[in-house]
PDB file of C-alpha atoms in Angstrom:
ATOM      1  CA  UNK J   1      36.594  62.435 -50.125  1.00  0.00           C
ATOM      2  CA  UNK J   2      35.116  60.024 -47.420  1.00  0.00           C
ATOM      3  CA  UNK J   3      36.698  61.512 -44.829  1.00  0.00           C
ATOM      4  CA  UNK J   4      35.813  64.936 -46.488  1.00  0.00           C
ATOM      5  CA  UNK J   5      31.900  63.743 -46.436  1.00  0.00           C
ATOM      6  CA  UNK J   6      32.237  62.948 -42.690  1.00  0.00           C
ATOM      7  CA  UNK J   7      33.317  65.849 -41.869  1.00  0.00           C
ATOM      8  CA  UNK J   8      30.995  68.297 -43.764  1.00  0.00           C
ATOM      9  CA  UNK J   9      28.002  66.008 -42.199  1.00  0.00           C
ATOM     10  CA  UNK J  10      29.946  66.370 -38.424  1.00  0.00           C
ATOM     11  CA  UNK J  11      29.667  69.986 -39.172  1.00  0.00           C
ATOM     12  CA  UNK J  12      26.102  70.333 -40.528  1.00  0.00           C
ATOM     13  CA  UNK J  13      24.551  66.919 -39.013  1.00  0.00           C
ATOM     14  CA  UNK J  14      20.817  68.006 -39.343  1.00  0.00           C
ATOM     15  CA  UNK J  15      20.138  69.583 -42.663  1.00  0.00           C
ATOM     16  CA  UNK J  16      23.696  68.984 -44.709  1.00  0.00           C
ATOM     17  CA  UNK J  17      25.429  71.629 -46.683  1.00  0.00           C
ATOM     18  CA  UNK J  18      22.672  71.111 -49.179  1.00  0.00           C
ATOM     19  CA  UNK J  19      21.492  69.040 -52.007  1.00  0.00           C
ATOM     20  CA  UNK J  20      24.462  69.091 -54.757  1.00  0.00           C
ATOM     21  CA  UNK J  21      26.753  71.059 -52.498  1.00  0.00           C
ATOM     22  CA  UNK J  22      29.211  68.367 -51.860  1.00  0.00           C
ATOM     23  CA  UNK J  23      31.342  69.315 -54.694  1.00  0.00           C
ATOM     24  CA  UNK J  24      31.221  73.063 -53.748  1.00  0.00           C
ATOM     25  CA  UNK J  25      32.576  72.573 -50.406  1.00  0.00           C
ATOM     26  CA  UNK J  26      34.791  69.974 -51.402  1.00  0.00           C
ATOM     27  CA  UNK J  27      38.191  72.246 -51.775  1.00  0.00           C
ATOM     28  CA  UNK J  28      37.592  73.987 -48.466  1.00  0.00           C
ATOM     29  CA  UNK J  29      36.833  71.182 -46.224  1.00  0.00           C
ATOM     30  CA  UNK J  30      39.897  69.144 -48.407  1.00  0.00           C
ATOM     31  CA  UNK J  31      42.439  71.825 -47.476  1.00  0.00           C
ATOM     32  CA  UNK J  32      40.993  72.361 -43.891  1.00  0.00           C
ATOM     33  CA  UNK J  33      41.862  68.843 -43.012  1.00  0.00           C
ATOM     34  CA  UNK J  34      45.042  68.569 -45.319  1.00  0.00           C
ATOM     35  CA  UNK J  35      44.073  65.568 -48.040  1.00  0.00           C
ATOM     36  CA  UNK J  36      43.667  66.871 -51.348  1.00  0.00           C
ATOM     37  CA  UNK J  37      46.003  69.937 -52.887  1.00  0.00           C
ATOM     38  CA  UNK J  38      43.967  69.438 -56.161  1.00  0.00           C
ATOM     39  CA  UNK J  39      41.533  72.220 -57.476  1.00  0.00           C
ATOM     40  CA  UNK J  40      39.180  70.405 -59.008  1.00  0.00           C
ATOM     41  CA  UNK J  41      35.528  68.967 -58.112  1.00  0.00           C
ATOM     42  CA  UNK J  42      35.360  65.663 -56.441  1.00  0.00           C
ATOM     43  CA  UNK J  43      32.624  63.277 -55.344  1.00  0.00           C
ATOM     44  CA  UNK J  44      32.211  61.498 -51.826  1.00  0.00           C
ATOM     45  CA  UNK J  45      32.669  58.312 -53.335  1.00  0.00           C
ATOM     46  CA  UNK J  46      30.064  56.565 -51.499  1.00  0.00           C
ATOM     47  CA  UNK J  47      26.415  57.280 -52.028  1.00  0.00           C
ATOM     48  CA  UNK J  48      25.562  57.013 -48.040  1.00  0.00           C
ATOM     49  CA  UNK J  49      28.129  59.695 -46.980  1.00  0.00           C
ATOM     50  CA  UNK J  50      27.291  61.899 -49.794  1.00  0.00           C
ATOM     51  CA  UNK J  51      23.693  62.343 -48.945  1.00  0.00           C
ATOM     52  CA  UNK J  52      24.971  62.343 -45.400  1.00  0.00           C
ATOM     53  CA  UNK J  53      27.059  65.205 -45.974  1.00  0.00           C
ATOM     54  CA  UNK J  54      24.783  67.326 -48.354  1.00  0.00           C
ATOM     55  CA  UNK J  55      21.224  66.328 -46.805  1.00  0.00           C
ATOM     56  CA  UNK J  56      22.130  65.362 -43.106  1.00  0.00           C
ATOM     57  CA  UNK J  57      20.386  63.094 -40.779  1.00  0.00           C
ATOM     58  CA  UNK J  58      17.403  64.463 -42.249  1.00  0.00           C
ATOM     59  CA  UNK J  59      17.873  63.239 -45.988  1.00  0.00           C
ATOM     60  CA  UNK J  60      19.588  60.071 -44.669  1.00  0.00           C
ATOM     61  CA  UNK J  61      15.821  59.501 -42.912  1.00  0.00           C
ATOM     62  CA  UNK J  62      13.894  59.787 -45.933  1.00  0.00           C
ATOM     63  CA  UNK J  63      16.470  57.587 -47.981  1.00  0.00           C
ATOM     64  CA  UNK J  64      16.075  54.915 -45.474  1.00  0.00           C
ATOM     65  CA  UNK J  65      12.468  55.236 -45.371  1.00  0.00           C
ATOM     66  CA  UNK J  66      12.408  54.992 -49.110  1.00  0.00           C
ATOM     67  CA  UNK J  67      14.512  52.020 -48.800  1.00  0.00           C
ATOM     68  CA  UNK J  68      11.995  50.365 -46.217  1.00  0.00           C
ATOM     69  CA  UNK J  69       9.063  50.890 -48.127  1.00  0.00           C
ATOM     70  CA  UNK J  70      10.678  49.348 -51.580  1.00  0.00           C
ATOM     71  CA  UNK J  71      11.897  46.491 -49.539  1.00  0.00           C
ATOM     72  CA  UNK J  72       8.705  46.053 -47.577  1.00  0.00           C
ATOM     73  CA  UNK J  73       6.573  46.496 -51.215  1.00  0.00           C
ATOM     74  CA  UNK J  74       8.563  43.657 -52.416  1.00  0.00           C
ATOM     75  CA  UNK J  75       8.462  41.252 -49.902  1.00  0.00           C
ATOM     76  CA  UNK J  76       4.798  41.709 -49.834  1.00  0.00           C
ATOM     77  CA  UNK J  77       4.594  41.283 -53.769  1.00  0.00           C
ATOM     78  CA  UNK J  78       6.837  38.162 -53.552  1.00  0.00           C
ATOM     79  CA  UNK J  79       4.567  36.465 -51.237  1.00  0.00           C
ATOM     80  CA  UNK J  80       1.277  37.254 -52.831  1.00  0.00           C
ATOM     81  CA  UNK J  81       2.940  35.765 -56.095  1.00  0.00           C
ATOM     82  CA  UNK J  82       3.740  32.815 -54.254  1.00  0.00           C
ATOM     83  CA  UNK J  83       0.578  32.616 -52.617  1.00  0.00           C
ATOM     84  CA  UNK J  84      -1.391  32.598 -56.234  1.00  0.00           C
ATOM     85  CA  UNK J  85       0.977  29.956 -57.496  1.00  0.00           C
ATOM     86  CA  UNK J  86       3.227  32.342 -59.529  1.00  0.00           C
ATOM     87  CA  UNK J  87       6.245  30.902 -58.894  1.00  0.00           C
ATOM     88  CA  UNK J  88       8.058  32.203 -61.821  1.00  0.00           C
ATOM     89  CA  UNK J  89       7.193  36.102 -60.950  1.00  0.00           C
ATOM     90  CA  UNK J  90       7.821  35.291 -57.190  1.00  0.00           C
ATOM     91  CA  UNK J  91      11.090  34.425 -57.792  1.00  0.00           C
ATOM     92  CA  UNK J  92      11.825  37.584 -60.676  1.00  0.00           C
ATOM     93  CA  UNK J  93      10.659  39.726 -57.835  1.00  0.00           C
ATOM     94  CA  UNK J  94      13.263  37.923 -55.391  1.00  0.00           C
ATOM     95  CA  UNK J  95      15.988  38.374 -57.924  1.00  0.00           C
ATOM     96  CA  UNK J  96      15.103  42.176 -58.243  1.00  0.00           C
ATOM     97  CA  UNK J  97      15.556  42.466 -54.548  1.00  0.00           C
ATOM     98  CA  UNK J  98      18.955  40.761 -54.760  1.00  0.00           C
ATOM     99  CA  UNK J  99      19.637  43.429 -57.551  1.00  0.00           C
ATOM    100  CA  UNK J 100      18.618  46.143 -55.251  1.00  0.00           C
ATOM    101  CA  UNK J 101      20.874  44.786 -52.328  1.00  0.00           C
ATOM    102  CA  UNK J 102      24.235  44.496 -54.751  1.00  0.00           C
ATOM    103  CA  UNK J 103      23.407  48.170 -55.881  1.00  0.00           C
ATOM    104  CA  UNK J 104      23.173  48.987 -52.118  1.00  0.00           C
ATOM    105  CA  UNK J 105      26.380  46.943 -51.339  1.00  0.00           C
ATOM    106  CA  UNK J 106      28.459  48.811 -54.491  1.00  0.00           C
ATOM    107  CA  UNK J 107      27.120  52.269 -53.492  1.00  0.00           C
ATOM    108  CA  UNK J 108      29.348  52.249 -50.698  1.00  0.00           C
ATOM    109  CA  UNK J 109      32.113  52.782 -53.188  1.00  0.00           C
ATOM    110  CA  UNK J 110      30.276  55.056 -55.990  1.00  0.00           C
ATOM    111  CA  UNK J 111      28.450  58.097 -55.411  1.00  0.00           C
ATOM    112  CA  UNK J 112      25.324  60.286 -56.315  1.00  0.00           C
ATOM    113  CA  UNK J 113      26.509  60.749 -60.236  1.00  0.00           C
ATOM    114  CA  UNK J 114      23.990  58.400 -61.224  1.00  0.00           C
ATOM    115  CA  UNK J 115      20.766  58.866 -59.590  1.00  0.00           C
ATOM    116  CA  UNK J 116      18.750  57.761 -62.278  1.00  0.00           C
ATOM    117  CA  UNK J 117      19.405  53.934 -61.761  1.00  0.00           C
ATOM    118  CA  UNK J 118      18.444  54.417 -58.140  1.00  0.00           C
ATOM    119  CA  UNK J 119      14.951  56.442 -58.825  1.00  0.00           C
ATOM    120  CA  UNK J 120      14.586  53.562 -61.903  1.00  0.00           C
ATOM    121  CA  UNK J 121      14.735  50.598 -59.156  1.00  0.00           C
ATOM    122  CA  UNK J 122      12.884  52.629 -56.818  1.00  0.00           C
ATOM    123  CA  UNK J 123       9.944  52.949 -59.516  1.00  0.00           C
ATOM    124  CA  UNK J 124      10.427  49.358 -60.368  1.00  0.00           C
ATOM    125  CA  UNK J 125      10.166  48.179 -56.931  1.00  0.00           C
ATOM    126  CA  UNK J 126       7.292  50.179 -56.273  1.00  0.00           C
ATOM    127  CA  UNK J 127       5.299  49.097 -59.365  1.00  0.00           C
ATOM    128  CA  UNK J 128       5.877  45.176 -58.843  1.00  0.00           C
ATOM    129  CA  UNK J 129       3.059  45.191 -55.978  1.00  0.00           C
ATOM    130  CA  UNK J 130       0.521  46.404 -58.526  1.00  0.00           C
ATOM    131  CA  UNK J 131       1.713  43.948 -61.014  1.00  0.00           C
ATOM    132  CA  UNK J 132       1.141  41.426 -58.119  1.00  0.00           C
ATOM    133  CA  UNK J 133      -2.623  42.482 -57.214  1.00  0.00           C
ATOM    134  CA  UNK J 134      -3.629  42.345 -61.019  1.00  0.00           C
ATOM    135  CA  UNK J 135      -1.901  39.303 -62.025  1.00  0.00           C
ATOM    136  CA  UNK J 136      -4.013  37.928 -58.649  1.00  0.00           C
ATOM    137  CA  UNK J 137      -7.071  39.495 -59.398  1.00  0.00           C
ATOM    138  CA  UNK J 138      -6.090  38.011 -63.443  1.00  0.00           C
ATOM    139  CA  UNK J 139      -5.545  34.377 -62.095  1.00  0.00           C
ATOM    140  CA  UNK J 140      -8.584  34.383 -60.240  1.00  0.00           C
ATOM    141  CA  UNK J 141     -10.980  35.922 -63.222  1.00  0.00           C
ATOM    142  CA  UNK J 142      -9.444  32.914 -65.212  1.00  0.00           C
ATOM    143  CA  UNK J 143     -10.435  30.281 -62.532  1.00  0.00           C
ATOM    144  CA  UNK J 144     -13.653  31.403 -62.392  1.00  0.00           C
ATOM    145  CA  UNK J 145     -14.429  31.100 -66.152  1.00  0.00           C
ATOM    146  CA  UNK J 146     -12.575  27.818 -65.990  1.00  0.00           C
ATOM    147  CA  UNK J 147     -15.248  26.202 -63.681  1.00  0.00           C
ATOM    148  CA  UNK J 148     -18.293  24.856 -64.983  1.00  0.00           C
ATOM    149  CA  UNK J 149     -21.290  27.307 -64.409  1.00  0.00           C
ATOM    150  CA  UNK J 150     -23.960  24.515 -63.817  1.00  0.00           C
ATOM    151  CA  UNK J 151     -23.646  20.717 -63.005  1.00  0.00           C
ATOM    152  CA  UNK J 152     -23.756  18.115 -66.172  1.00  0.00           C
ATOM    153  CA  UNK J 153     -27.470  16.376 -66.346  1.00  0.00           C
ATOM    154  CA  UNK J 154     -28.035  12.971 -65.573  1.00  0.00           C
ATOM    155  CA  UNK J 155     -28.028  11.095 -68.841  1.00  0.00           C
ATOM    156  CA  UNK J 156     -31.449   9.914 -68.353  1.00  0.00           C
ATOM    157  CA  UNK J 157     -32.564  13.436 -67.822  1.00  0.00           C
ATOM    158  CA  UNK J 158     -31.320  14.574 -71.052  1.00  0.00           C
ATOM    159  CA  UNK J 159     -33.256  12.193 -72.951  1.00  0.00           C
ATOM    160  CA  UNK J 160     -36.102  13.343 -71.138  1.00  0.00           C
ATOM    161  CA  UNK J 161     -35.698  16.778 -72.374  1.00  0.00           C
ATOM    162  CA  UNK J 162     -35.340  15.807 -75.827  1.00  0.00           C
TER     163      UNK J 162
END
């Protein structure tokens, strides 16, 4: 399946064969290469090759840009949490980043049959910086409320007022 995806990409490098069309073209390409005599639809079993075959360099570039933005925003959120003393949230963000890396590594062996997991992770990744900003604002507000608003009066000054 991966060889078929690579051949599709080589034949249609700019925009691919079209989103969701890997399965449509699989039989023609597999027969041409002499790989798979089965008559059933197949998947590339590699997310990156499937994206390349279906959407070409354009789609791969967009996918890469989405990943770059996700990791950049997560890194900034992690730094924001850490700078504000919210170490637990910083560590949670780091753990989420490692989870994304694990998903992306496993995508070398799975295909786009489960895109909801990627888009769910992307949505969470892009929401975390907003959570970081809100948490920092909340921490700042709480710190301001805990500070005394005026200096306490000297004991002699208090007795003079009464």
